[in-house]
Every structure is written in structure tokens, then in C-alpha cells.
PDB file of C-alpha atoms and ligand atoms in Angstrom:
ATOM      1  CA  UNK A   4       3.152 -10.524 -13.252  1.00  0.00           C
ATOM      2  CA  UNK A   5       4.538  -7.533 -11.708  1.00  0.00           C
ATOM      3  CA  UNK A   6       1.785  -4.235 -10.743  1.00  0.00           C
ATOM      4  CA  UNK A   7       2.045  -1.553  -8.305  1.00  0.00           C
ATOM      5  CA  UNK A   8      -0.648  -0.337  -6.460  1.00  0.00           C
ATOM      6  CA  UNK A   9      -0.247   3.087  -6.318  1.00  0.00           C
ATOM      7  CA  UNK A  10      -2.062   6.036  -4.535  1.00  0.00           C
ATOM      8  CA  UNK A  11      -3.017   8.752  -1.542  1.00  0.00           C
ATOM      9  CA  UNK A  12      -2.965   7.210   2.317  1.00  0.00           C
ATOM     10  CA  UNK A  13      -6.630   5.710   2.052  1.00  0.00           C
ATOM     11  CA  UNK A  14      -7.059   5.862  -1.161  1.00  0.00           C
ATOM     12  CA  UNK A  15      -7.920   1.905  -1.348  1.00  0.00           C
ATOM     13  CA  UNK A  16      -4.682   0.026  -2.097  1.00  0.00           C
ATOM     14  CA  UNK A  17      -4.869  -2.381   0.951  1.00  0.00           C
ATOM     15  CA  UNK A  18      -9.082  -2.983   0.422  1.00  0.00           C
ATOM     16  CA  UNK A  19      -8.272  -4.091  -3.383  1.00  0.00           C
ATOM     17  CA  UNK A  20      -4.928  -5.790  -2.894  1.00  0.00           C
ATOM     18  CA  UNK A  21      -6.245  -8.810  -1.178  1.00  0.00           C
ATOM     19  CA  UNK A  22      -8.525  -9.802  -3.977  1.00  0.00           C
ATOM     20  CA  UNK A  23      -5.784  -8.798  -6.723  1.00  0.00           C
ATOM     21  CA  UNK A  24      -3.344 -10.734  -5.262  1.00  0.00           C
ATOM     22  CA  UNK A  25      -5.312 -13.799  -5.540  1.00  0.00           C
ATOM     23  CA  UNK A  26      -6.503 -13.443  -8.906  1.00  0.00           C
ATOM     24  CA  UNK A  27      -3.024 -12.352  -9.718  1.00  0.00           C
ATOM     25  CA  UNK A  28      -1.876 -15.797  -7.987  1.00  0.00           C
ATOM     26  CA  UNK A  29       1.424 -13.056  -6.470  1.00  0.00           C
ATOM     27  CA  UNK A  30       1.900 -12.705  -3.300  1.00  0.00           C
ATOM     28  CA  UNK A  31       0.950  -8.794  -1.591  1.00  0.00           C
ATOM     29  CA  UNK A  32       3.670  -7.123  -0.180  1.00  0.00           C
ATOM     30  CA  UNK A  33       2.993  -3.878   1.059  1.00  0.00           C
ATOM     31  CA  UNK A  34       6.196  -2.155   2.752  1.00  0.00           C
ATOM     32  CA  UNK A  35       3.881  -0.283   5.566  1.00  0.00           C
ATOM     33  CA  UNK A  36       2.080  -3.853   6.450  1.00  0.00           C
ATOM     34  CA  UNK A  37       5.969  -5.452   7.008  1.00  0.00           C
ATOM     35  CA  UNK A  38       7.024  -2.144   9.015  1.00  0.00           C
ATOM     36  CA  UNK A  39       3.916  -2.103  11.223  1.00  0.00           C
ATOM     37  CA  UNK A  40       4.658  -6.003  11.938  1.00  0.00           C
ATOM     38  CA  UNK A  41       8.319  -5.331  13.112  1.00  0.00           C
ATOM     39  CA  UNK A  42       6.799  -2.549  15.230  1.00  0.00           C
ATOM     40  CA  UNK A  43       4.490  -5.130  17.082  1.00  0.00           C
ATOM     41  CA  UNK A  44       7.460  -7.622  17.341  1.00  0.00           C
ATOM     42  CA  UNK A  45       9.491  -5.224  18.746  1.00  0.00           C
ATOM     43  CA  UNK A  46      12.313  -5.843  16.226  1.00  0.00           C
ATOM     44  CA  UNK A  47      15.399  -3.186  15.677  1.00  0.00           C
ATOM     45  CA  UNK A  48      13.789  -2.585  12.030  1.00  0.00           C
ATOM     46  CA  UNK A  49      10.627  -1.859  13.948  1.00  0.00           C
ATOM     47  CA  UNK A  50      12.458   0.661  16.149  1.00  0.00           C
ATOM     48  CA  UNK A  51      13.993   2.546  13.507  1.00  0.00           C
ATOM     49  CA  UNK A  52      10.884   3.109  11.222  1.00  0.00           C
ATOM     50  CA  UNK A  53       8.767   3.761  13.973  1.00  0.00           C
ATOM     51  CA  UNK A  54       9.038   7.728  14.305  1.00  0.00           C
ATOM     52  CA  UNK A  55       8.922   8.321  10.709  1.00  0.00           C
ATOM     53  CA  UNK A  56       5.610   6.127  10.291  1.00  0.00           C
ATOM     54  CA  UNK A  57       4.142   8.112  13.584  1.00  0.00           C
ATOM     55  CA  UNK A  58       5.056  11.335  12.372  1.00  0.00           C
ATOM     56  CA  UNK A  59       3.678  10.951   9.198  1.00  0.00           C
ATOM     57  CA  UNK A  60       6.787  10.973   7.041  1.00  0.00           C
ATOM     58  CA  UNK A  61       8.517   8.454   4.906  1.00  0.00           C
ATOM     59  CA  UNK A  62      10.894   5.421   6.672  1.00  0.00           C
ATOM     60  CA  UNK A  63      14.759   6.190   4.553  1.00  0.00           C
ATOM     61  CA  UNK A  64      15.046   4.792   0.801  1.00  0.00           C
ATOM     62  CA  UNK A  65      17.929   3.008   1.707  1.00  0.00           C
ATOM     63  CA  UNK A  66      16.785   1.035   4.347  1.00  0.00           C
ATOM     64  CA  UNK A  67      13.111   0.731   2.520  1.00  0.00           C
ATOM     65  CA  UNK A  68      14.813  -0.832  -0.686  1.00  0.00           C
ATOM     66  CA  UNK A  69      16.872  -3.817   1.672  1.00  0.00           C
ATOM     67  CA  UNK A  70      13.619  -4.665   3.190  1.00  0.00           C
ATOM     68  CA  UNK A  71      11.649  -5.055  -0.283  1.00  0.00           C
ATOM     69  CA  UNK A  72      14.881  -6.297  -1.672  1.00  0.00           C
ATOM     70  CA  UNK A  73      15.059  -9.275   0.495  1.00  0.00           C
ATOM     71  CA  UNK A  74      11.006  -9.839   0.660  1.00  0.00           C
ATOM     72  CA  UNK A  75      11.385  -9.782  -3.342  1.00  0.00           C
ATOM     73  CA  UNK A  76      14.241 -12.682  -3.097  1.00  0.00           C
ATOM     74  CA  UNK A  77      11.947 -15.213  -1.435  1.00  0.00           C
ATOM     75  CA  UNK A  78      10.422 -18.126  -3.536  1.00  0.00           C
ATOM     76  CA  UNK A  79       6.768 -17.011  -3.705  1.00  0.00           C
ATOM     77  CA  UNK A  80       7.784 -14.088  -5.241  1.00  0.00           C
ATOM     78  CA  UNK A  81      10.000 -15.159  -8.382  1.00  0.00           C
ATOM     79  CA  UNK A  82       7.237 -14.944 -10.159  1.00  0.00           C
ATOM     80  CA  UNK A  83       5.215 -11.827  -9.918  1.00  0.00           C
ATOM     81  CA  UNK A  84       4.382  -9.869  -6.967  1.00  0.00           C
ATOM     82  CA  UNK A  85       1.665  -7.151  -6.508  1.00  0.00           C
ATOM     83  CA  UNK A  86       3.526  -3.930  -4.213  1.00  0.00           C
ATOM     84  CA  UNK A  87       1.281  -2.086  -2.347  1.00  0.00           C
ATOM     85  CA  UNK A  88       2.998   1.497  -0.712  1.00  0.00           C
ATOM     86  CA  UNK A  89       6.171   0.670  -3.072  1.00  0.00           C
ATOM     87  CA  UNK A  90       7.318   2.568  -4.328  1.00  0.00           C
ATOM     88  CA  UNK A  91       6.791   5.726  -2.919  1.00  0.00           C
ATOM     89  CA  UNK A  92      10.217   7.881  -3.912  1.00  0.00           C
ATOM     90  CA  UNK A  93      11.144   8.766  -7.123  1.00  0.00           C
ATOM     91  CA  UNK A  94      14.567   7.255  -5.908  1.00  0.00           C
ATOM     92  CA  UNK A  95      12.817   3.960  -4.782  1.00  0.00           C
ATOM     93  CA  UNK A  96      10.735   3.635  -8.351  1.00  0.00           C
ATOM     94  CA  UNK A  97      14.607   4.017  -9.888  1.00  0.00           C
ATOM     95  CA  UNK A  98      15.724   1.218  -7.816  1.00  0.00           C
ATOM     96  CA  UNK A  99      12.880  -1.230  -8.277  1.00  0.00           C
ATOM     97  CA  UNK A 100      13.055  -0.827 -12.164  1.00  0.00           C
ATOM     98  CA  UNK A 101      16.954  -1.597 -11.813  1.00  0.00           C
ATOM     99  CA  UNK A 102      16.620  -4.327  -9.294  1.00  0.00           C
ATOM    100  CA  UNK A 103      14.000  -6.180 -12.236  1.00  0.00           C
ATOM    101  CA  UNK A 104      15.501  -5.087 -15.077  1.00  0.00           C
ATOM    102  CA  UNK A 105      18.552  -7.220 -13.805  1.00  0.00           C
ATOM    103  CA  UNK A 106      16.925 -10.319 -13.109  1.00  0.00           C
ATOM    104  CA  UNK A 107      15.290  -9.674 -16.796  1.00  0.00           C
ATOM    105  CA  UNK A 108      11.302  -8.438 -15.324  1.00  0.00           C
ATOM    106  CA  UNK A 109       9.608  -5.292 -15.595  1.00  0.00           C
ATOM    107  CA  UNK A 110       6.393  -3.782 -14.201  1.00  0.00           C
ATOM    108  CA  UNK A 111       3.791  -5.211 -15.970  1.00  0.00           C
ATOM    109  CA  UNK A 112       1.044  -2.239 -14.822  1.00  0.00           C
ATOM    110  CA  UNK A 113       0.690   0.438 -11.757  1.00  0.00           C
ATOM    111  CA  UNK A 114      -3.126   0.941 -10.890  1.00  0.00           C
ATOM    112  CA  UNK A 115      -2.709   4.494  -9.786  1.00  0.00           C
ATOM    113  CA  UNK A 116      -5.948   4.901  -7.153  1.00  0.00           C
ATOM    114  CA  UNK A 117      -6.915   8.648  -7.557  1.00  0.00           C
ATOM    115  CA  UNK A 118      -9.164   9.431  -4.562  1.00  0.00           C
ATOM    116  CA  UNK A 119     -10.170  13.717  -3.443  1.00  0.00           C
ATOM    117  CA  UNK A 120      -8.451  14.652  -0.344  1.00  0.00           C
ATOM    118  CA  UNK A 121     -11.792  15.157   1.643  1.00  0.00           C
ATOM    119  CA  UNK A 122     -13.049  11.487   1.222  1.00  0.00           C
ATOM    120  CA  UNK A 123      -9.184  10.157   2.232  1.00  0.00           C
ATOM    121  CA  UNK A 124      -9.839  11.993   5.616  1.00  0.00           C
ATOM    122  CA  UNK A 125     -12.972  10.489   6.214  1.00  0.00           C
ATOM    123  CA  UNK A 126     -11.769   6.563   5.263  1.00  0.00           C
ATOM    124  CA  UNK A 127      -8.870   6.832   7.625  1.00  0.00           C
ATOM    125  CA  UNK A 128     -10.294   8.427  10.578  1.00  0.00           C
ATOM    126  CA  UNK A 129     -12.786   5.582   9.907  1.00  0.00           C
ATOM    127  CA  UNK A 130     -10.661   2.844   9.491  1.00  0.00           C
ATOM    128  CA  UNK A 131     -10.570  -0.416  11.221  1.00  0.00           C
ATOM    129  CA  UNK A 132      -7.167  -2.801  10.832  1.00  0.00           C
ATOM    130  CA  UNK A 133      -7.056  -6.236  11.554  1.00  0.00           C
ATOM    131  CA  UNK A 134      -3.318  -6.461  13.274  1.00  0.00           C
ATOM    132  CA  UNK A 135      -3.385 -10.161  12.141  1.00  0.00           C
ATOM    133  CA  UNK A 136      -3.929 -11.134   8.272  1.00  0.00           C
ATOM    134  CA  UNK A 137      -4.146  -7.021   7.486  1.00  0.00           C
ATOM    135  CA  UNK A 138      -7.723  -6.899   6.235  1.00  0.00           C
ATOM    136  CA  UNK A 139      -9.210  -3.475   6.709  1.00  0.00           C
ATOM    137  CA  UNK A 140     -12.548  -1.918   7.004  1.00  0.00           C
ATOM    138  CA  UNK A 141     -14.357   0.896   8.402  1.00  0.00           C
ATOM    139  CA  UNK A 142     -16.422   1.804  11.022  1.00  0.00           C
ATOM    140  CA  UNK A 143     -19.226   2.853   8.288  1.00  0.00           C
ATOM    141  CA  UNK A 144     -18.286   1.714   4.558  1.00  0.00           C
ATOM    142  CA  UNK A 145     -17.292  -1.376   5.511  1.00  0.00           C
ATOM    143  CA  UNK A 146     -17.872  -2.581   8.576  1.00  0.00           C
ATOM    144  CA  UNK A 147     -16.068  -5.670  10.420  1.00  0.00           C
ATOM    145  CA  UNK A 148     -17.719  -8.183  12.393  1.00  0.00           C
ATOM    146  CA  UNK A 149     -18.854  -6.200  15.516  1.00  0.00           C
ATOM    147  CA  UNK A 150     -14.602  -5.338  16.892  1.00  0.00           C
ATOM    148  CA  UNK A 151     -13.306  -8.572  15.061  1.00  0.00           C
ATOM    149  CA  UNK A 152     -12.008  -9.211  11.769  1.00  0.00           C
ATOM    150  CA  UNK A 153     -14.704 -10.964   9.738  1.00  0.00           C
ATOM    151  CA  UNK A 154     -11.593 -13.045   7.946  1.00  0.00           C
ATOM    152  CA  UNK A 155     -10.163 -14.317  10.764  1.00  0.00           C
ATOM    153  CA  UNK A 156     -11.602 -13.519  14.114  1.00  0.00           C
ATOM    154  CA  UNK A 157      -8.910 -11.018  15.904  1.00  0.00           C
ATOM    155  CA  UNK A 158     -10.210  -8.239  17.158  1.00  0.00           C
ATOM    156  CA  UNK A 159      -9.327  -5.090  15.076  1.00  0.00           C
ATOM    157  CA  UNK A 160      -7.533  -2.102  16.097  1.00  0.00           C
ATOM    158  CA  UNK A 161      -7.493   1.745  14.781  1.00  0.00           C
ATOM    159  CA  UNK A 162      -4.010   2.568  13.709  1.00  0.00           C
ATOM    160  CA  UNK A 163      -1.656   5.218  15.265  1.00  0.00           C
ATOM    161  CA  UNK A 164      -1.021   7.574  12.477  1.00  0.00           C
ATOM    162  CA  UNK A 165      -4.930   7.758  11.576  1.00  0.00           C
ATOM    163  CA  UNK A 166      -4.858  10.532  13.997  1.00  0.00           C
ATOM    164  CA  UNK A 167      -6.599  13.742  11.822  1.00  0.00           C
ATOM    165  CA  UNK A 168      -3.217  15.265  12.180  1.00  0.00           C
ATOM    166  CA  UNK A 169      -0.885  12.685  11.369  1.00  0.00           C
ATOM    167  CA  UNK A 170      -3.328  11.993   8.500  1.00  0.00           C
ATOM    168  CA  UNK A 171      -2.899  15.841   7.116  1.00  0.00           C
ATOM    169  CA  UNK A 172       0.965  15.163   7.312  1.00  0.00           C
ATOM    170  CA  UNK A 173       1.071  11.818   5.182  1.00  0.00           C
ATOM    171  CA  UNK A 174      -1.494  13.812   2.688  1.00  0.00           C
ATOM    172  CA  UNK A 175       1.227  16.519   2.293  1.00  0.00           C
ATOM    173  CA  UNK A 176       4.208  13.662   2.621  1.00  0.00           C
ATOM    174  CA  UNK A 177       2.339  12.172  -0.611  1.00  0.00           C
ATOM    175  CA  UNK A 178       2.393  15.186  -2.525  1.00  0.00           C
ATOM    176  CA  UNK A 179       5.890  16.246  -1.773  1.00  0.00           C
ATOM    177  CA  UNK A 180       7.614  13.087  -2.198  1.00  0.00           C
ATOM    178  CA  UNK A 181       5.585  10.258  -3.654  1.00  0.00           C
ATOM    179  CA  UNK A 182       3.662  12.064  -6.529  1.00  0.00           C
ATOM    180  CA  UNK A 183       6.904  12.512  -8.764  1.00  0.00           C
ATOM    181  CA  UNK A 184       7.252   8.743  -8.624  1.00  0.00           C
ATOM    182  CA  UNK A 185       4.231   8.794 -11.528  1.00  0.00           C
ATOM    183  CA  UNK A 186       6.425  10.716 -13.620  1.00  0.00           C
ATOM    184  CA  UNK A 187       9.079   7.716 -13.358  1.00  0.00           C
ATOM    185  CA  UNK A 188       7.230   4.743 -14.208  1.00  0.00           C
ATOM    186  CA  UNK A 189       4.870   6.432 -17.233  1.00  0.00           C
ATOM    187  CA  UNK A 190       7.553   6.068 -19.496  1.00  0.00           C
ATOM    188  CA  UNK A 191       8.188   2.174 -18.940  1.00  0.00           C
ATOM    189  CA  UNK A 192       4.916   0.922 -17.835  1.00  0.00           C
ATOM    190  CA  UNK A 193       1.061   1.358 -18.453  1.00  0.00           C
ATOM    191  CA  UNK A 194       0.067   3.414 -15.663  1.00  0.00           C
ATOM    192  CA  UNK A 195      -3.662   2.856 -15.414  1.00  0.00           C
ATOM    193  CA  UNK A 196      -5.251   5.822 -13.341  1.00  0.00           C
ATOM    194  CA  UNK A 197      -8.581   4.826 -11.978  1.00  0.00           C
ATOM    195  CA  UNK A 198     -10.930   6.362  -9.889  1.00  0.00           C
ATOM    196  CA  UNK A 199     -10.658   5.233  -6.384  1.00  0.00           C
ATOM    197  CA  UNK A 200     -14.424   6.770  -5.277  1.00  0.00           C
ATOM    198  CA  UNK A 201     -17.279   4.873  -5.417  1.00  0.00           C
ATOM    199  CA  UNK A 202     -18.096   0.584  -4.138  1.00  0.00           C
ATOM    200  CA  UNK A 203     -15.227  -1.482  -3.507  1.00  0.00           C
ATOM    201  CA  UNK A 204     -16.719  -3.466  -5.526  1.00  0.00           C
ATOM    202  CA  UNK A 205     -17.032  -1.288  -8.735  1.00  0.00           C
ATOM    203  CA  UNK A 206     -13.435  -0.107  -8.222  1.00  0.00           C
ATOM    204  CA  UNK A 207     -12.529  -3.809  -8.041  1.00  0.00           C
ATOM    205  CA  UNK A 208     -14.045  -4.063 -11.084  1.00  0.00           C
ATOM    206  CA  UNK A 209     -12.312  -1.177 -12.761  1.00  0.00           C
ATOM    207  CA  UNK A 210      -8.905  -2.153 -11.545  1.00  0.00           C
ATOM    208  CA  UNK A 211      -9.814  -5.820 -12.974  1.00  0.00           C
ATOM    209  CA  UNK A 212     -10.822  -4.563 -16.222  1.00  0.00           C
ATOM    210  CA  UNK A 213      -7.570  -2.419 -16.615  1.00  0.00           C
ATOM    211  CA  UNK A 214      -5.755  -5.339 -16.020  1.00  0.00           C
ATOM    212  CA  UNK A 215      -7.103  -7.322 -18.855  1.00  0.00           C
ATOM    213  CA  UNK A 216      -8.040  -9.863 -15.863  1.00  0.00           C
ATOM    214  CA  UNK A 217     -12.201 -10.612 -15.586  1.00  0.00           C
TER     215      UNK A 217
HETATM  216  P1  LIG B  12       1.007   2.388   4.509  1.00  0.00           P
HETATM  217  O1  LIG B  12       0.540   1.368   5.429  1.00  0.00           O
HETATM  218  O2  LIG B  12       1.377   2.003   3.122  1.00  0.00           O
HETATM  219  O3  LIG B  12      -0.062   3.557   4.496  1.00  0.00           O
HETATM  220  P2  LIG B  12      -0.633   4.490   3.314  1.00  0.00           P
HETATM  221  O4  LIG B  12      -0.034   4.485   1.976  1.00  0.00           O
HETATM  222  O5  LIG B  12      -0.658   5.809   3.981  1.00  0.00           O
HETATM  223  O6  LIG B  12      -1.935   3.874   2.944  1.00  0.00           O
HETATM  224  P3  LIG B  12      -2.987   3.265   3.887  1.00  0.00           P
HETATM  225  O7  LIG B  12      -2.616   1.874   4.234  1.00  0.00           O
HETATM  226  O8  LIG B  12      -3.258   4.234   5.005  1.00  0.00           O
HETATM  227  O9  LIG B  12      -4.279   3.306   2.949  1.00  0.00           O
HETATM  228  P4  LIG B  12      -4.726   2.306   1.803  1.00  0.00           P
HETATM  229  O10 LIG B  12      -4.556   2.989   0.481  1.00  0.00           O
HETATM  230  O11 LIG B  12      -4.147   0.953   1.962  1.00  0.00           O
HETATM  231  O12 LIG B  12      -6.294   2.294   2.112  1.00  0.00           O
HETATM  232  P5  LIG B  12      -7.211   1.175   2.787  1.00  0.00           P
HETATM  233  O13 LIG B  12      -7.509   0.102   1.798  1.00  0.00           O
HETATM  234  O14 LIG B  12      -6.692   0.790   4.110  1.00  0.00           O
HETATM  235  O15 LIG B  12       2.275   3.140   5.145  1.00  0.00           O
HETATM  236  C1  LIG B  12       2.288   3.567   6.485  1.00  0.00           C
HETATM  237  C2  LIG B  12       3.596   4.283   6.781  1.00  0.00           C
HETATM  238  O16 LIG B  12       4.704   3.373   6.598  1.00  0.00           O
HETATM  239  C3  LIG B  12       3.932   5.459   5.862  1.00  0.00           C
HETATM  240  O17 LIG B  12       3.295   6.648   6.300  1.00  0.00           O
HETATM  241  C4  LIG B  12       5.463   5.498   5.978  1.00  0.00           C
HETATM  242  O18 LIG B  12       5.876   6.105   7.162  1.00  0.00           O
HETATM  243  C5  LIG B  12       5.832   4.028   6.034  1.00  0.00           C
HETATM  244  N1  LIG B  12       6.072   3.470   4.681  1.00  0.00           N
HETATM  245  C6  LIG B  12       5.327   2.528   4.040  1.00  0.00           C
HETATM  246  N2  LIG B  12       5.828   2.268   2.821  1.00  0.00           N
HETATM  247  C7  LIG B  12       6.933   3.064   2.681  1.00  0.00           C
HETATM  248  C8  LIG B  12       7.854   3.273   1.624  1.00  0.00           C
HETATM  249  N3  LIG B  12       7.760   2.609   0.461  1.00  0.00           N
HETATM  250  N4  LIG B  12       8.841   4.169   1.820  1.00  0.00           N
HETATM  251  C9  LIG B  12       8.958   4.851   2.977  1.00  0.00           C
HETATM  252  N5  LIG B  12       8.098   4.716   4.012  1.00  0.00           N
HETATM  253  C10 LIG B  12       7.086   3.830   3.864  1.00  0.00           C
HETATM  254  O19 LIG B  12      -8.571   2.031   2.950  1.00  0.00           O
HETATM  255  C11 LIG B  12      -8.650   3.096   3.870  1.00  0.00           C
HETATM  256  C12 LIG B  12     -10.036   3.108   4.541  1.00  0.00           C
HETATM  257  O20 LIG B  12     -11.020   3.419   3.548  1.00  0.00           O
HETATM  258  C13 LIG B  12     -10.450   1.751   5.134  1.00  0.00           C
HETATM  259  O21 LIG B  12     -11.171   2.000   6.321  1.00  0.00           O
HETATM  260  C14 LIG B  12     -11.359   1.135   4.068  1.00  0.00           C
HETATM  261  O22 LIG B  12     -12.333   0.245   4.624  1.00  0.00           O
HETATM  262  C15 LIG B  12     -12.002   2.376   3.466  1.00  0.00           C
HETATM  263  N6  LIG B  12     -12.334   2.207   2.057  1.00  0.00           N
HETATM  264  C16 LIG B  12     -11.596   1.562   1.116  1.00  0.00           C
HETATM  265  N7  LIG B  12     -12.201   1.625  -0.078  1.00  0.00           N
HETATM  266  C17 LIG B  12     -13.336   2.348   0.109  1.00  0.00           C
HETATM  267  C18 LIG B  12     -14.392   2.767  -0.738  1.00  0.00           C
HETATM  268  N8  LIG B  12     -14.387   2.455  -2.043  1.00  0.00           N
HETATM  269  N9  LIG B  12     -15.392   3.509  -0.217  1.00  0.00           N
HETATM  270  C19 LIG B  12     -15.410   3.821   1.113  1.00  0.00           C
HETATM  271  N10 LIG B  12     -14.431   3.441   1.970  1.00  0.00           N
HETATM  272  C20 LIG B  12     -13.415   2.719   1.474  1.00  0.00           C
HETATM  273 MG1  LIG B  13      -2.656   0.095   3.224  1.00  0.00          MG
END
């Protein structure tokens, strides 16, 4: 099974991916978890997303689609794979739904988190990452284990572009350039739009029950 997790910086994707993913027996791929990595390795890919992810803005489609194109082409994910922050272009919805439609898949549903602009502010200026397995939490909703992550014991760290004014730019990033990506997949897959406010657990729930999954 194929489903995109779809929404607003903060809106929830990475908090409900983990558990998807496993019910969903897929692996979670989520484009800004692989570009943050490089960045800590100090890799060449790191180097050249690393202004666009600090300034807010989006890392080039071109370079975006190789990196999901060869994460896609590894065993675990012949079968399914949830996407979490992919795709996030109208031109990078275009390519995914060529790049499956040639190796005869499809997306099989996009859980579209919609979450008000005044609660995303608060969640990310909030937020707590875990630079290790990716878990996240925050500082008040959903605390970690004192500073380490309560899956795995690293201590977590507040990321770079959760600055209040990086945060306005990837709000107005979204809106600009990720929004008409909705437009592109309603035609060819159940988009599923759930509210994002509310317990992680009752969104879980939501998304679950949208799925068809229990
Ligand atoms: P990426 O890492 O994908 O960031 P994002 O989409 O901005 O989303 P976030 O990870 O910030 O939020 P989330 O929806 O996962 O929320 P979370 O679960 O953490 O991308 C980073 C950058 O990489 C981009 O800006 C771009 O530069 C680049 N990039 C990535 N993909 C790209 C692509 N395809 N093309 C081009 N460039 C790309 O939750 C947020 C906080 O809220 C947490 O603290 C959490 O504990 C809390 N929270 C979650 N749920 C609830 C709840 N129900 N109630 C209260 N608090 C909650
Ligand atoms: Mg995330």
C-alpha cells in the first residue's frame, strides 16, 4: 500500500507516521528526515539542501525526485511505502504518479492533516526531535523523557528552522507551492482530509479509520 501523508509544517505527519507505518507494515520515508541526516553526516547532498531547509524554502524538484527515486528502489519498499513531506510540488506529485504508474502502482490514499495556522506555531516552537530514530515530541503536548528520547535514549534536540521566523516562511512556502499539489492527486486518489487538532491519539484514530485499517 501506497499513502501520502500530507499537510502544514507541524501539522502532525511525523507524530502519526511512526504508528502508520507499522500497521501499514511500509517502511516511512519522509524526504526532510533523509535531508536533515545528510546534513549531520556532512554529505554533498547535505550541503546542497541545507540553505533551502534553513531558509525556509523548498530543496529543487529535480534533485528531491533522485533522492525519493532511489529510496523508492530499495527492497523494503517494493511493496508499499507511506511518504511523509512528499510530495510537496505540484511538479513532484506529477512525477511520483508517473514513476508508479510505470512500475504498475498507484497511491492507494493521501491523509491530508488540516491543522489552523496559530496551533502550527505553537507545536513547532515547541517541538523536541530525536536526531536518532526521528521520534518527535514537545516540550508540553508531548513530552520526552526529561532531554532524551523515550524510544531510544538520545538526547533530543530543537531543530534549526523551528525558529518563529523560519517557521512563518515554511507556513507561506506551504501555501505558495505545496497546496496546489491537492489539486493533483484528487483526481486519482482518495484524498482523505482530516482534522489534525485535537489527541494524537484521536487523530490516530481518525487517520486509521479513513484508512479502512482498525
Ligand atoms: P520536513 O521535515 O518535512 O518538515 P515539515 O513538512 O515542515 O513538517 P514538520 O516535520 O516540521 O512537521 P510534522 O508535520 O512532521 O509535525 P510533527 O509530527 O513533527 O521538511 C523540512 C524541510 O526539508 C523543508 O522545509 C524543506 O526545506 C525540505 N524538504 C522536505 N521535503 C521536501 C520536498 N519534498 N521537497 C522540497 N523540499 C523538501 O509535529 C510537530 C510538533 O507538534 C511536535 O512537537 C509534536 O509533538 C506536536 N504535535 C503533534 N501532534 C500534536 C497534537 N495532536 N497536539 C499537540 N501537539 C502535537
Ligand atoms: Mg516531520
Amino acid at each position: 500500500m501506497t499513502v501520502l501523508l500530507f499537510g502544514p509544517p507541524g501539522s502532525g505527519k511525523g507524530t502519526q507516521a511512526k504508528d502508520l507505518a507499522a500497521r501499514l507494515r511500509v517502511p516511512h520515508v519522509a524526504t526532510g528526515d533523509i535531508f536533515r541526516r545528510h546534513l549531520k553526516e556532512g554529505t554533498e547532498l547535505g550541503a546542497r539542501a541545507k540553505a533551502y531547509m534553513q531558509g525556509g524554502g523548498l530543496v529543487p524538484d529535480a534533485f528531491t525526485c533522485e533522492i525519493v527515486a532511489s529510496r523508492l528502489e530499495e527492497p523494503d519498499a517494493a511493496k508499499g511505502v507511506l511518504l511523509d513531506g512528499f510530495p510537496r510540488t505540484a511538479a513532484q506529485a506529477e512525477w511520483l504518479l508517473a514513476w508508479l504508474s510505470a512500475r504498475g502502482r498507484r497511491v492507494d490514499g493521501v491523509i491530508n492533516l488540516v491543522v489552523p495556522d496559530e496551533a502550527i506555531v505553537k507545536r513547532l516552537t515547541g517541538r523536541r526531535s530525536c536526531p536518532s530514530c526521528g521520534a518527535t515530541f514537545h516540550v508540553e503536548f508531548a513530552p520526552a523523557n526529561g532531554e532524551q528520547c523515550s524510544r531510544c535514549g538520545t538526547p533530543v534536540i530543537q531543530r534549526d528552522d523551528d525558529k518563529p521566523e523560519v517557521v512563518r516562511t515554511r507556513l507561506e512556502t506551504y501555501a505558495r507551492e505545496t497546496l496546489p499539489v491537492l489539486p493533483v492527486l484528487r483526481p486519482v486518489a482518495p484524498v482523505h482530509d482530516i482534522a489534525g487538532t485535537g489527541d494524537v491519539a484521536e487523530i490516530r484514530a481518525r487517520v486509521f479509520a479513513a484508512l479502512g485499517l482498525n
